[in-house]
């Protein structure tokens, strides 16, 4: 009898487990979402779909939408005053790639760039410019910060989703940082 009860309990447990795994997973209790939350979720879904159409392997977490950097990609972060000059110079040379803006009291611009060669250890950047490399990841719009949503200074598109060479971005950042 205990074997039958055990077998029946296992069968019931298996049916319950399959019913739960087939049901949609709720991340929060059954409460209605605010219109702002629904709009944000919709914006994230649309952004992720767009990034994936560009071939970007983005990930979504509770913190936002992220692009992991790989062995051939890097990013250069710099203050907005330098970033705006660098972007204008890249556009003039038809090298402008995707650039995000991180809002805040000290707004920063993040230039996605391609590593066309190994990054030499002796290569120096201006003190205001930081390299971000693999295994780090870059937050993408519409990720929220406490100062607001990230946005694009230069959005990717199907015709411009590639990244410029990091050496070009760095050279222009050096030039812009000396032009105070």
PDB file of N, CA and C in Angstrom, residues 8 15 35 39 45 58 62 73 77 82 88 118 120 144 149 154 156-157 164 170:
ATOM      1  N   UNK A   8       1.387   6.826  -6.643  1.00  0.00           N
ATOM      2  CA  UNK A   8       0.323   7.785  -6.925  1.00  0.00           C
ATOM      3  C   UNK A   8       0.786   9.197  -6.604  1.00  0.00           C
ATOM      4  N   UNK A  15       2.437  15.342 -12.647  1.00  0.00           N
ATOM      5  CA  UNK A  15       1.414  16.085 -13.390  1.00  0.00           C
ATOM      6  C   UNK A  15       1.394  17.546 -12.957  1.00  0.00           C
ATOM      7  N   UNK A  35       0.578  51.757 -16.076  1.00  0.00           N
ATOM      8  CA  UNK A  35       0.789  52.083 -17.489  1.00  0.00           C
ATOM      9  C   UNK A  35       2.254  52.414 -17.787  1.00  0.00           C
ATOM     10  N   UNK A  39       4.567  50.446 -20.452  1.00  0.00           N
ATOM     11  CA  UNK A  39       5.241  51.194 -21.525  1.00  0.00           C
ATOM     12  C   UNK A  39       6.744  50.908 -21.514  1.00  0.00           C
ATOM     13  N   UNK A  45      11.234  45.571 -24.887  1.00  0.00           N
ATOM     14  CA  UNK A  45      11.000  44.506 -25.867  1.00  0.00           C
ATOM     15  C   UNK A  45      11.282  44.951 -27.292  1.00  0.00           C
ATOM     16  N   UNK A  58      22.362  40.758 -27.246  1.00  0.00           N
ATOM     17  CA  UNK A  58      22.079  41.495 -26.018  1.00  0.00           C
ATOM     18  C   UNK A  58      21.453  40.588 -24.968  1.00  0.00           C
ATOM     19  N   UNK A  62      17.072  42.572 -14.747  1.00  0.00           N
ATOM     20  CA  UNK A  62      16.248  43.539 -14.028  1.00  0.00           C
ATOM     21  C   UNK A  62      16.863  44.930 -14.084  1.00  0.00           C
ATOM     22  N   UNK A  73      35.534  43.621 -29.576  1.00  0.00           N
ATOM     23  CA  UNK A  73      34.832  44.874 -29.325  1.00  0.00           C
ATOM     24  C   UNK A  73      35.291  45.497 -28.013  1.00  0.00           C
ATOM     25  N   UNK A  77      34.597  55.316 -22.827  1.00  0.00           N
ATOM     26  CA  UNK A  77      33.691  56.188 -22.080  1.00  0.00           C
ATOM     27  C   UNK A  77      34.393  57.515 -21.855  1.00  0.00           C
ATOM     28  N   UNK A  82      33.784  66.086 -24.314  1.00  0.00           N
ATOM     29  CA  UNK A  82      34.730  65.467 -25.243  1.00  0.00           C
ATOM     30  C   UNK A  82      33.975  64.605 -26.253  1.00  0.00           C
ATOM     31  N   UNK A  88      31.304  64.406 -33.608  1.00  0.00           N
ATOM     32  CA  UNK A  88      31.287  65.300 -34.772  1.00  0.00           C
ATOM     33  C   UNK A  88      32.458  64.992 -35.709  1.00  0.00           C
ATOM     34  N   UNK A 118      45.432  44.091 -31.355  1.00  0.00           N
ATOM     35  CA  UNK A 118      45.512  43.954 -29.912  1.00  0.00           C
ATOM     36  C   UNK A 118      45.727  45.321 -29.290  1.00  0.00           C
ATOM     37  N   UNK A 120      47.537  47.656 -27.262  1.00  0.00           N
ATOM     38  CA  UNK A 120      48.861  47.690 -26.635  1.00  0.00           C
ATOM     39  C   UNK A 120      48.754  48.184 -25.188  1.00  0.00           C
ATOM     40  N   UNK A 144      17.300  52.229 -17.613  1.00  0.00           N
ATOM     41  CA  UNK A 144      17.066  53.380 -16.725  1.00  0.00           C
ATOM     42  C   UNK A 144      18.189  53.505 -15.702  1.00  0.00           C
ATOM     43  N   UNK A 149      16.668  57.711 -18.455  1.00  0.00           N
ATOM     44  CA  UNK A 149      16.938  56.626 -19.394  1.00  0.00           C
ATOM     45  C   UNK A 149      18.172  56.910 -20.234  1.00  0.00           C
ATOM     46  N   UNK A 154      24.145  58.693 -31.149  1.00  0.00           N
ATOM     47  CA  UNK A 154      24.224  58.254 -32.534  1.00  0.00           C
ATOM     48  C   UNK A 154      23.713  56.814 -32.571  1.00  0.00           C
ATOM     49  N   UNK A 156      22.359  53.072 -33.657  1.00  0.00           N
ATOM     50  CA  UNK A 156      22.713  52.119 -34.722  1.00  0.00           C
ATOM     51  C   UNK A 156      21.555  52.035 -35.714  1.00  0.00           C
ATOM     52  N   UNK A 157      21.872  51.637 -36.913  1.00  0.00           N
ATOM     53  CA  UNK A 157      20.840  51.383 -37.914  1.00  0.00           C
ATOM     54  C   UNK A 157      21.328  50.219 -38.761  1.00  0.00           C
ATOM     55  N   UNK A 164      33.295  51.636 -35.245  1.00  0.00           N
ATOM     56  CA  UNK A 164      34.523  52.203 -35.826  1.00  0.00           C
ATOM     57  C   UNK A 164      35.758  51.626 -35.131  1.00  0.00           C
ATOM     58  N   UNK A 170      39.956  56.819 -30.206  1.00  0.00           N
ATOM     59  CA  UNK A 170      40.952  57.253 -29.226  1.00  0.00           C
ATOM     60  C   UNK A 170      41.735  58.466 -29.728  1.00  0.00           C
TER      61      UNK A 170
END
